[in-house]
């Protein structure tokens, strides 16, 4: 069991071991009763002090994740949780407890920053601050549109993207997920038809399917959706809406060219198309680029703080016109009674005191550096890269080894998990492109994997 | 502006003023720019030290709720938030900023414990504790079924209600609201028909309407739903499900008689009826009584910690069979990406260290005392009481003044807001019964109101 411990990080080593073990149990769906390798073994392999490993295991025991078995070390106490976004949830409820846990692996195609990138101090400070001063926040729902102070801060950040709005156009949501869900439930009805990008965001496809919405695919080019194909779809099917990741697109990492943005808005006006711009990766890049929402007030815009600060606060937002916000707020109240006043206060505090701004600057710099390295590693290994992302979390690339089974075998040997071949297609079609998470691409396991894919065969393209 | 300050409470006076002012702004939908009464005036009317009022106003200014205007005291800085559960959300988004704020009022029909009843210390302690020790919780979603340690604690509390289950049958949700929402979205489809109690829970009715589910009404008697009427409905319409507050029913406060519970389960078996038992008021009473879920494993059971500990943590749960839990968990992931790991850890900590158990015992004792007083006040004022609730938060009663406009006029004069006449009817039918929140009924404004309704007319029944 190799744990990735960063001795330069601000997070104490014991806490890193806690997180790494917890992550290992989670990402491998380790079953209850499964035995951990011995403390001595974990310490030896990872060059750690045994007492640190013991302390970490004891903390996890206190949290109910591990149980201590006299004479046989530590075992997993309860069904391990799945990594978020994994599909086999129902299977999990009936997990086979005889299944053996695999070794810890690097999720090279993961959709978030790895836990090692997250920063504790400011967030923990804000939490303690709010717990001391904001009694109402401890107990009450936030207001239906979201905490006024938070909405003000969100508007200030939107100003930097040239999106200027009044706060009656902002609705806070439990992450971008609730934003998408409210939009789909409120503005679309079963049987409606919308355009989605291919490749695109898997959970959006599942959400649309859940609500009985039909999907039309438009191909994503390095400069945005293929506008000629989009126009043909609009002409033929008159869909209700278009869901788009305009910047740092998931999974390709590419952003809209200005001319494509203008054309999309023109088509939207012409065909009465609802444009839903999902910009959850916005704060992972400081580069220029006008959002669709900055160009046209009719665009519905979704943002989130899950990708940068914390997924645990569950705070995102929707920007739309006042009438739409009113309808979304009503459905938000009916379906969830509103958000956590506490979590919204914590985020408002970090936005107001500048800690959030500094955090994302650090993340952007580190990502820019790692993206350069990753692009070089891929080039050295002869991978084909889709566009050349200049911001965000993703690179979309494929190995010269066109046999995906072979690529996967190499990945497995290096302790790397690739994203599924079909995940990013609205209809589940197979392809040989991979989503590479920039923040994982410089990990030694990823480097070894890229090298392995270079040496096996001569270039095929 | 009368604020309710409790000098015996553990909460510091300044904090109480902060909460009361914030509550006043919220519950009265005070518009931006509206001026607060002067500090001197607020201090004089409420027998408070002026410096305490100033400090409270300054804290609210720091939170962005108030703004300080040179020479004209404090004004409301941003659109005030609505009290949760209020319907006029879309109206709020476009609130008329010329509207004048009314004086602060007692929500006699409110659905939660008033803020003065909530206890800060243990919750704030647990929050600080988790912020120091659980780094993964600070950043990550909880697992799809919910934090394993929390699910274990939930099961322990269910044991006290004679509900014995394994943790694979528990799914945590963002409050009971998400539980209801997931059930309605996953197990029902538009056009399906279900039975609801009348009177009953307004937000359930809105949720069912939102999803296009048809409602059949069954009258609630003091001993539970009218089973003869229920049987006739089942026979005629073959509905998919029954939604029921078995104990401490909202709004009547009454609980199922054992014979009624047995009959409901018998009918459910006979007609293949899905029984959804919403027991969010469970922890507000320690009295005996077997839940439907304790009598039959097929019952889907919903619980929450919003009514006792905090609505801000957004934690509730659903208990169902493993197959149903798997389906609900999948929709939970698709629609929300999971719950807050942080909030779930905080609750797990309070359940594990016993603080939650002690809190609800104190609340139960205080409610029992206030319920006795309230029943006496109502009797003295000649009100008719529906059943005689022995637990929970509500009494359902009507004044001998049968003219509701007159009752409302008296309420207004005493600074009391009554619940709407139509809120608790699935079809919005009017009636003269009132939901009385036991925790508000001993407030001086409520006492004055009850007295006023007694003296106006001779008994009419």
PDB file of C-alpha atoms in Angstrom, chain B residues 31-290:
ATOM      1  CA  UNK B  31     -36.627  45.763   2.228  1.00  0.00           C
ATOM      2  CA  UNK B  32     -33.153  47.190   1.533  1.00  0.00           C
ATOM      3  CA  UNK B  33     -32.790  50.749   2.677  1.00  0.00           C
ATOM      4  CA  UNK B  34     -35.506  50.476   5.337  1.00  0.00           C
ATOM      5  CA  UNK B  35     -34.428  52.267   8.518  1.00  0.00           C
ATOM      6  CA  UNK B  36     -34.309  50.489  11.844  1.00  0.00           C
ATOM      7  CA  UNK B  37     -35.893  52.277  14.819  1.00  0.00           C
ATOM      8  CA  UNK B  38     -33.154  54.244  16.641  1.00  0.00           C
ATOM      9  CA  UNK B  39     -30.810  52.449  19.002  1.00  0.00           C
ATOM     10  CA  UNK B  40     -32.253  54.504  21.866  1.00  0.00           C
ATOM     11  CA  UNK B  41     -35.783  53.498  20.976  1.00  0.00           C
ATOM     12  CA  UNK B  42     -34.917  49.785  20.661  1.00  0.00           C
ATOM     13  CA  UNK B  43     -33.071  49.907  23.985  1.00  0.00           C
ATOM     14  CA  UNK B  44     -35.911  51.748  25.767  1.00  0.00           C
ATOM     15  CA  UNK B  45     -38.765  49.556  24.550  1.00  0.00           C
ATOM     16  CA  UNK B  46     -36.893  46.350  25.388  1.00  0.00           C
ATOM     17  CA  UNK B  47     -35.282  47.533  28.651  1.00  0.00           C
ATOM     18  CA  UNK B  48     -31.825  46.983  27.192  1.00  0.00           C
ATOM     19  CA  UNK B  49     -28.502  48.698  27.614  1.00  0.00           C
ATOM     20  CA  UNK B  50     -27.902  51.003  24.608  1.00  0.00           C
ATOM     21  CA  UNK B  51     -24.326  49.792  24.187  1.00  0.00           C
ATOM     22  CA  UNK B  52     -25.560  46.205  23.802  1.00  0.00           C
ATOM     23  CA  UNK B  53     -27.899  47.313  21.021  1.00  0.00           C
ATOM     24  CA  UNK B  54     -25.088  49.218  19.301  1.00  0.00           C
ATOM     25  CA  UNK B  55     -22.795  46.206  19.501  1.00  0.00           C
ATOM     26  CA  UNK B  56     -25.498  43.964  18.067  1.00  0.00           C
ATOM     27  CA  UNK B  57     -26.095  46.385  15.181  1.00  0.00           C
ATOM     28  CA  UNK B  58     -22.381  46.538  14.478  1.00  0.00           C
ATOM     29  CA  UNK B  59     -22.112  42.766  14.320  1.00  0.00           C
ATOM     30  CA  UNK B  60     -24.989  42.704  11.860  1.00  0.00           C
ATOM     31  CA  UNK B  61     -23.221  45.383   9.841  1.00  0.00           C
ATOM     32  CA  UNK B  62     -20.098  43.217   9.715  1.00  0.00           C
ATOM     33  CA  UNK B  63     -22.277  40.341   8.512  1.00  0.00           C
ATOM     34  CA  UNK B  64     -23.674  42.520   5.740  1.00  0.00           C
ATOM     35  CA  UNK B  65     -27.226  42.492   7.091  1.00  0.00           C
ATOM     36  CA  UNK B  66     -27.279  46.133   8.165  1.00  0.00           C
ATOM     37  CA  UNK B  67     -25.467  49.186   6.893  1.00  0.00           C
ATOM     38  CA  UNK B  68     -24.605  52.195   8.991  1.00  0.00           C
ATOM     39  CA  UNK B  69     -25.815  55.543   7.586  1.00  0.00           C
ATOM     40  CA  UNK B  70     -24.126  58.631   8.950  1.00  0.00           C
ATOM     41  CA  UNK B  71     -26.693  60.628  10.921  1.00  0.00           C
ATOM     42  CA  UNK B  72     -29.561  58.256  10.292  1.00  0.00           C
ATOM     43  CA  UNK B  73     -28.624  55.151  12.287  1.00  0.00           C
ATOM     44  CA  UNK B  74     -28.837  51.685  10.799  1.00  0.00           C
ATOM     45  CA  UNK B  75     -30.609  50.596   7.633  1.00  0.00           C
ATOM     46  CA  UNK B  76     -31.181  47.162   6.132  1.00  0.00           C
ATOM     47  CA  UNK B  77     -28.329  46.605   3.720  1.00  0.00           C
ATOM     48  CA  UNK B  78     -29.596  43.926   1.398  1.00  0.00           C
ATOM     49  CA  UNK B  79     -32.850  42.224   0.508  1.00  0.00           C
ATOM     50  CA  UNK B  80     -34.063  40.566   3.682  1.00  0.00           C
ATOM     51  CA  UNK B  81     -34.527  36.855   3.477  1.00  0.00           C
ATOM     52  CA  UNK B  82     -37.873  35.169   3.827  1.00  0.00           C
ATOM     53  CA  UNK B  83     -38.679  32.877   6.672  1.00  0.00           C
ATOM     54  CA  UNK B  84     -38.109  29.337   5.389  1.00  0.00           C
ATOM     55  CA  UNK B  85     -41.169  27.611   4.063  1.00  0.00           C
ATOM     56  CA  UNK B  86     -42.867  30.780   2.978  1.00  0.00           C
ATOM     57  CA  UNK B  87     -44.422  30.513  -0.415  1.00  0.00           C
ATOM     58  CA  UNK B  88     -44.022  33.873  -1.957  1.00  0.00           C
ATOM     59  CA  UNK B  89     -40.513  33.265  -3.123  1.00  0.00           C
ATOM     60  CA  UNK B  90     -40.911  34.548  -6.624  1.00  0.00           C
ATOM     61  CA  UNK B  91     -42.646  37.614  -5.283  1.00  0.00           C
ATOM     62  CA  UNK B  92     -39.609  38.168  -3.089  1.00  0.00           C
ATOM     63  CA  UNK B  93     -37.219  38.156  -6.002  1.00  0.00           C
ATOM     64  CA  UNK B  94     -39.018  41.225  -7.197  1.00  0.00           C
ATOM     65  CA  UNK B  95     -39.935  42.679  -3.816  1.00  0.00           C
ATOM     66  CA  UNK B  96     -41.394  46.152  -3.805  1.00  0.00           C
ATOM     67  CA  UNK B  97     -38.768  48.264  -2.122  1.00  0.00           C
ATOM     68  CA  UNK B  98     -41.292  50.914  -1.130  1.00  0.00           C
ATOM     69  CA  UNK B  99     -43.197  48.532   1.094  1.00  0.00           C
ATOM     70  CA  UNK B 100     -43.109  49.398   4.801  1.00  0.00           C
ATOM     71  CA  UNK B 101     -41.892  46.803   7.291  1.00  0.00           C
ATOM     72  CA  UNK B 102     -44.442  45.837   9.938  1.00  0.00           C
ATOM     73  CA  UNK B 103     -43.501  45.386  13.602  1.00  0.00           C
ATOM     74  CA  UNK B 104     -41.930  42.168  14.839  1.00  0.00           C
ATOM     75  CA  UNK B 105     -44.467  39.419  15.314  1.00  0.00           C
ATOM     76  CA  UNK B 106     -44.757  36.035  16.966  1.00  0.00           C
ATOM     77  CA  UNK B 107     -45.202  33.186  14.481  1.00  0.00           C
ATOM     78  CA  UNK B 108     -47.688  31.229  16.623  1.00  0.00           C
ATOM     79  CA  UNK B 109     -48.172  28.621  13.904  1.00  0.00           C
ATOM     80  CA  UNK B 110     -44.471  28.153  13.051  1.00  0.00           C
ATOM     81  CA  UNK B 111     -43.162  24.694  12.238  1.00  0.00           C
ATOM     82  CA  UNK B 112     -39.874  24.717  14.180  1.00  0.00           C
ATOM     83  CA  UNK B 113     -38.568  25.482  17.628  1.00  0.00           C
ATOM     84  CA  UNK B 114     -37.993  29.224  17.966  1.00  0.00           C
ATOM     85  CA  UNK B 115     -34.352  30.297  17.814  1.00  0.00           C
ATOM     86  CA  UNK B 116     -34.333  31.058  21.543  1.00  0.00           C
ATOM     87  CA  UNK B 117     -34.764  27.326  22.205  1.00  0.00           C
ATOM     88  CA  UNK B 118     -31.715  26.248  20.244  1.00  0.00           C
ATOM     89  CA  UNK B 119     -28.524  25.553  22.196  1.00  0.00           C
ATOM     90  CA  UNK B 120     -25.187  26.740  20.942  1.00  0.00           C
ATOM     91  CA  UNK B 121     -22.418  25.313  23.087  1.00  0.00           C
ATOM     92  CA  UNK B 122     -22.262  21.627  22.188  1.00  0.00           C
ATOM     93  CA  UNK B 123     -22.878  22.268  18.494  1.00  0.00           C
ATOM     94  CA  UNK B 124     -20.203  24.964  18.256  1.00  0.00           C
ATOM     95  CA  UNK B 125     -17.807  22.717  20.160  1.00  0.00           C
ATOM     96  CA  UNK B 126     -18.393  19.799  17.797  1.00  0.00           C
ATOM     97  CA  UNK B 127     -17.913  22.066  14.796  1.00  0.00           C
ATOM     98  CA  UNK B 128     -14.553  23.269  16.113  1.00  0.00           C
ATOM     99  CA  UNK B 129     -13.564  19.734  17.002  1.00  0.00           C
ATOM    100  CA  UNK B 130     -14.304  18.408  13.521  1.00  0.00           C
ATOM    101  CA  UNK B 131     -12.597  21.406  11.890  1.00  0.00           C
ATOM    102  CA  UNK B 132      -9.415  20.468  13.775  1.00  0.00           C
ATOM    103  CA  UNK B 133      -9.397  16.716  13.274  1.00  0.00           C
ATOM    104  CA  UNK B 134     -11.286  15.654  10.179  1.00  0.00           C
ATOM    105  CA  UNK B 135      -9.461  17.068   7.173  1.00  0.00           C
ATOM    106  CA  UNK B 136     -11.168  14.810   4.649  1.00  0.00           C
ATOM    107  CA  UNK B 137     -14.519  15.999   5.990  1.00  0.00           C
ATOM    108  CA  UNK B 138     -13.555  19.617   5.360  1.00  0.00           C
ATOM    109  CA  UNK B 139     -13.159  19.041   1.653  1.00  0.00           C
ATOM    110  CA  UNK B 140     -15.018  16.004   0.460  1.00  0.00           C
ATOM    111  CA  UNK B 141     -18.511  14.923  -0.258  1.00  0.00           C
ATOM    112  CA  UNK B 142     -19.738  12.332   2.127  1.00  0.00           C
ATOM    113  CA  UNK B 143     -20.059   8.837   0.679  1.00  0.00           C
ATOM    114  CA  UNK B 144     -23.210   8.111  -1.360  1.00  0.00           C
ATOM    115  CA  UNK B 145     -25.060   6.369   1.482  1.00  0.00           C
ATOM    116  CA  UNK B 146     -23.742   8.862   4.052  1.00  0.00           C
ATOM    117  CA  UNK B 147     -20.876   8.808   6.555  1.00  0.00           C
ATOM    118  CA  UNK B 148     -20.634   5.242   7.923  1.00  0.00           C
ATOM    119  CA  UNK B 149     -20.055   6.472  11.494  1.00  0.00           C
ATOM    120  CA  UNK B 150     -23.180   8.637  11.288  1.00  0.00           C
ATOM    121  CA  UNK B 151     -25.295   5.826   9.895  1.00  0.00           C
ATOM    122  CA  UNK B 152     -24.223   3.657  12.842  1.00  0.00           C
ATOM    123  CA  UNK B 153     -25.311   6.356  15.287  1.00  0.00           C
ATOM    124  CA  UNK B 154     -28.641   6.806  13.526  1.00  0.00           C
ATOM    125  CA  UNK B 155     -29.268   3.074  13.879  1.00  0.00           C
ATOM    126  CA  UNK B 156     -28.564   3.257  17.597  1.00  0.00           C
ATOM    127  CA  UNK B 157     -31.203   5.937  18.058  1.00  0.00           C
ATOM    128  CA  UNK B 158     -33.677   3.957  15.944  1.00  0.00           C
ATOM    129  CA  UNK B 159     -33.165   1.019  18.318  1.00  0.00           C
ATOM    130  CA  UNK B 160     -34.904   3.105  21.002  1.00  0.00           C
ATOM    131  CA  UNK B 161     -37.986   3.264  18.787  1.00  0.00           C
ATOM    132  CA  UNK B 162     -37.907  -0.525  18.363  1.00  0.00           C
ATOM    133  CA  UNK B 163     -36.725  -0.113  14.802  1.00  0.00           C
ATOM    134  CA  UNK B 164     -33.890  -2.569  14.347  1.00  0.00           C
ATOM    135  CA  UNK B 165     -32.023  -2.462  11.043  1.00  0.00           C
ATOM    136  CA  UNK B 166     -28.645  -2.892   9.422  1.00  0.00           C
ATOM    137  CA  UNK B 167     -26.807   0.161   8.156  1.00  0.00           C
ATOM    138  CA  UNK B 168     -27.161  -0.835   4.523  1.00  0.00           C
ATOM    139  CA  UNK B 169     -30.819   0.179   4.974  1.00  0.00           C
ATOM    140  CA  UNK B 170     -29.942   3.795   5.897  1.00  0.00           C
ATOM    141  CA  UNK B 171     -29.347   6.636   3.449  1.00  0.00           C
ATOM    142  CA  UNK B 172     -28.495  10.090   4.774  1.00  0.00           C
ATOM    143  CA  UNK B 173     -30.198  13.026   3.073  1.00  0.00           C
ATOM    144  CA  UNK B 174     -29.969  16.822   3.162  1.00  0.00           C
ATOM    145  CA  UNK B 175     -32.765  17.075   5.733  1.00  0.00           C
ATOM    146  CA  UNK B 176     -36.045  15.227   5.551  1.00  0.00           C
ATOM    147  CA  UNK B 177     -36.892  17.422   2.550  1.00  0.00           C
ATOM    148  CA  UNK B 178     -34.350  15.708   0.323  1.00  0.00           C
ATOM    149  CA  UNK B 179     -35.599  12.371   1.646  1.00  0.00           C
ATOM    150  CA  UNK B 180     -39.159  13.150   0.558  1.00  0.00           C
ATOM    151  CA  UNK B 181     -37.910  14.560  -2.729  1.00  0.00           C
ATOM    152  CA  UNK B 182     -35.818  11.474  -3.543  1.00  0.00           C
ATOM    153  CA  UNK B 183     -38.708   9.158  -2.706  1.00  0.00           C
ATOM    154  CA  UNK B 184     -41.166  11.111  -4.846  1.00  0.00           C
ATOM    155  CA  UNK B 185     -38.743  11.335  -7.799  1.00  0.00           C
ATOM    156  CA  UNK B 186     -37.535   7.763  -7.631  1.00  0.00           C
ATOM    157  CA  UNK B 187     -40.497   5.650  -6.585  1.00  0.00           C
ATOM    158  CA  UNK B 188     -43.345   7.597  -8.175  1.00  0.00           C
ATOM    159  CA  UNK B 189     -43.921   8.900 -11.671  1.00  0.00           C
ATOM    160  CA  UNK B 190     -46.003  11.774 -12.997  1.00  0.00           C
ATOM    161  CA  UNK B 191     -49.666  10.774 -13.104  1.00  0.00           C
ATOM    162  CA  UNK B 192     -49.322   8.349 -10.177  1.00  0.00           C
ATOM    163  CA  UNK B 193     -51.760   8.789  -7.384  1.00  0.00           C
ATOM    164  CA  UNK B 194     -51.043   8.755  -3.629  1.00  0.00           C
ATOM    165  CA  UNK B 195     -52.968   9.245  -0.395  1.00  0.00           C
ATOM    166  CA  UNK B 196     -52.088  12.178   1.860  1.00  0.00           C
ATOM    167  CA  UNK B 197     -53.514  13.155   5.216  1.00  0.00           C
ATOM    168  CA  UNK B 198     -55.800  16.153   5.568  1.00  0.00           C
ATOM    169  CA  UNK B 199     -54.826  18.316   7.314  1.00  0.00           C
ATOM    170  CA  UNK B 200     -51.179  17.619   6.523  1.00  0.00           C
ATOM    171  CA  UNK B 201     -47.724  18.928   5.622  1.00  0.00           C
ATOM    172  CA  UNK B 202     -47.932  21.802   3.108  1.00  0.00           C
ATOM    173  CA  UNK B 203     -44.503  21.292   1.540  1.00  0.00           C
ATOM    174  CA  UNK B 204     -45.331  17.662   0.771  1.00  0.00           C
ATOM    175  CA  UNK B 205     -48.373  18.812  -1.163  1.00  0.00           C
ATOM    176  CA  UNK B 206     -46.270  21.269  -3.160  1.00  0.00           C
ATOM    177  CA  UNK B 207     -43.643  18.654  -3.857  1.00  0.00           C
ATOM    178  CA  UNK B 208     -46.227  16.161  -5.119  1.00  0.00           C
ATOM    179  CA  UNK B 209     -47.819  18.827  -7.303  1.00  0.00           C
ATOM    180  CA  UNK B 210     -44.376  19.780  -8.666  1.00  0.00           C
ATOM    181  CA  UNK B 211     -43.789  16.183  -9.727  1.00  0.00           C
ATOM    182  CA  UNK B 212     -47.247  15.791 -11.217  1.00  0.00           C
ATOM    183  CA  UNK B 213     -48.483  13.263  -8.629  1.00  0.00           C
ATOM    184  CA  UNK B 214     -52.225  13.181  -7.924  1.00  0.00           C
ATOM    185  CA  UNK B 215     -53.341  13.448  -4.305  1.00  0.00           C
ATOM    186  CA  UNK B 216     -56.235  11.685  -2.628  1.00  0.00           C
ATOM    187  CA  UNK B 217     -57.139  13.035   0.822  1.00  0.00           C
ATOM    188  CA  UNK B 218     -57.853  10.968   3.880  1.00  0.00           C
ATOM    189  CA  UNK B 219     -59.071  12.785   6.998  1.00  0.00           C
ATOM    190  CA  UNK B 220     -56.862  12.700  10.027  1.00  0.00           C
ATOM    191  CA  UNK B 221     -58.721  11.766  13.219  1.00  0.00           C
ATOM    192  CA  UNK B 222     -57.120  12.134  16.667  1.00  0.00           C
ATOM    193  CA  UNK B 223     -56.121   8.458  16.377  1.00  0.00           C
ATOM    194  CA  UNK B 224     -54.674   8.542  12.880  1.00  0.00           C
ATOM    195  CA  UNK B 225     -56.104   8.582   9.362  1.00  0.00           C
ATOM    196  CA  UNK B 226     -59.736   7.509   9.001  1.00  0.00           C
ATOM    197  CA  UNK B 227     -59.149   3.871   8.051  1.00  0.00           C
ATOM    198  CA  UNK B 228     -62.604   3.245   6.618  1.00  0.00           C
ATOM    199  CA  UNK B 229     -62.156   6.196   4.270  1.00  0.00           C
ATOM    200  CA  UNK B 230     -58.636   4.986   3.471  1.00  0.00           C
ATOM    201  CA  UNK B 231     -59.914   1.564   2.530  1.00  0.00           C
ATOM    202  CA  UNK B 232     -62.549   3.065   0.246  1.00  0.00           C
ATOM    203  CA  UNK B 233     -59.848   5.138  -1.502  1.00  0.00           C
ATOM    204  CA  UNK B 234     -57.605   2.121  -1.935  1.00  0.00           C
ATOM    205  CA  UNK B 235     -60.460   0.084  -3.281  1.00  0.00           C
ATOM    206  CA  UNK B 236     -61.564   2.701  -5.745  1.00  0.00           C
ATOM    207  CA  UNK B 237     -58.288   4.313  -6.907  1.00  0.00           C
ATOM    208  CA  UNK B 238     -55.524   1.777  -6.179  1.00  0.00           C
ATOM    209  CA  UNK B 239     -53.035   4.534  -5.264  1.00  0.00           C
ATOM    210  CA  UNK B 240     -49.269   3.812  -5.244  1.00  0.00           C
ATOM    211  CA  UNK B 241     -48.520   5.119  -1.772  1.00  0.00           C
ATOM    212  CA  UNK B 242     -49.574   6.676   1.511  1.00  0.00           C
ATOM    213  CA  UNK B 243     -47.628   9.541   3.125  1.00  0.00           C
ATOM    214  CA  UNK B 244     -48.183   9.648   6.867  1.00  0.00           C
ATOM    215  CA  UNK B 245     -46.928  11.472   9.987  1.00  0.00           C
ATOM    216  CA  UNK B 246     -47.628   8.611  12.337  1.00  0.00           C
ATOM    217  CA  UNK B 247     -46.515  10.371  15.536  1.00  0.00           C
ATOM    218  CA  UNK B 248     -46.904  14.025  16.631  1.00  0.00           C
ATOM    219  CA  UNK B 249     -48.676  14.647  13.374  1.00  0.00           C
ATOM    220  CA  UNK B 250     -48.168  17.944  11.612  1.00  0.00           C
ATOM    221  CA  UNK B 251     -50.399  19.947  12.173  1.00  0.00           C
ATOM    222  CA  UNK B 252     -52.638  18.188  14.734  1.00  0.00           C
ATOM    223  CA  UNK B 253     -49.958  16.903  17.138  1.00  0.00           C
ATOM    224  CA  UNK B 254     -51.832  13.590  17.512  1.00  0.00           C
ATOM    225  CA  UNK B 255     -50.388  10.100  17.162  1.00  0.00           C
ATOM    226  CA  UNK B 256     -51.514   6.775  15.692  1.00  0.00           C
ATOM    227  CA  UNK B 257     -53.488   4.432  17.930  1.00  0.00           C
ATOM    228  CA  UNK B 258     -52.002   0.899  17.814  1.00  0.00           C
ATOM    229  CA  UNK B 259     -55.174  -0.534  16.290  1.00  0.00           C
ATOM    230  CA  UNK B 260     -55.092   2.065  13.503  1.00  0.00           C
ATOM    231  CA  UNK B 261     -51.422   1.300  12.826  1.00  0.00           C
ATOM    232  CA  UNK B 262     -52.204  -2.399  12.486  1.00  0.00           C
ATOM    233  CA  UNK B 263     -55.108  -1.723  10.167  1.00  0.00           C
ATOM    234  CA  UNK B 264     -53.019   0.546   7.915  1.00  0.00           C
ATOM    235  CA  UNK B 265     -50.343  -2.124   7.549  1.00  0.00           C
ATOM    236  CA  UNK B 266     -52.983  -4.743   6.821  1.00  0.00           C
ATOM    237  CA  UNK B 267     -54.460  -2.556   4.087  1.00  0.00           C
ATOM    238  CA  UNK B 268     -50.970  -1.823   2.718  1.00  0.00           C
ATOM    239  CA  UNK B 269     -50.310  -5.552   2.344  1.00  0.00           C
ATOM    240  CA  UNK B 270     -53.692  -6.176   0.819  1.00  0.00           C
ATOM    241  CA  UNK B 271     -53.478  -3.363  -1.757  1.00  0.00           C
ATOM    242  CA  UNK B 272     -49.704  -3.350  -2.370  1.00  0.00           C
ATOM    243  CA  UNK B 273     -49.489   0.158  -0.935  1.00  0.00           C
ATOM    244  CA  UNK B 274     -46.133   1.872  -0.351  1.00  0.00           C
ATOM    245  CA  UNK B 275     -46.207   3.409   3.153  1.00  0.00           C
ATOM    246  CA  UNK B 276     -43.943   6.435   3.665  1.00  0.00           C
ATOM    247  CA  UNK B 277     -43.722   7.323   7.351  1.00  0.00           C
ATOM    248  CA  UNK B 278     -42.415  10.842   7.955  1.00  0.00           C
ATOM    249  CA  UNK B 279     -41.291  10.940  11.600  1.00  0.00           C
ATOM    250  CA  UNK B 280     -39.343  14.208  11.754  1.00  0.00           C
ATOM    251  CA  UNK B 281     -40.816  15.138  15.146  1.00  0.00           C
ATOM    252  CA  UNK B 282     -39.789  11.820  16.750  1.00  0.00           C
ATOM    253  CA  UNK B 283     -37.093  13.241  19.013  1.00  0.00           C
ATOM    254  CA  UNK B 284     -39.382  15.901  20.466  1.00  0.00           C
ATOM    255  CA  UNK B 285     -41.155  13.242  22.537  1.00  0.00           C
ATOM    256  CA  UNK B 286     -39.916  10.377  24.670  1.00  0.00           C
ATOM    257  CA  UNK B 287     -43.319   8.737  25.071  1.00  0.00           C
ATOM    258  CA  UNK B 288     -44.132   5.196  23.985  1.00  0.00           C
ATOM    259  CA  UNK B 289     -45.639   4.191  20.645  1.00  0.00           C
ATOM    260  CA  UNK B 290     -44.604   1.763  17.940  1.00  0.00           C
TER     261      UNK B 290
END
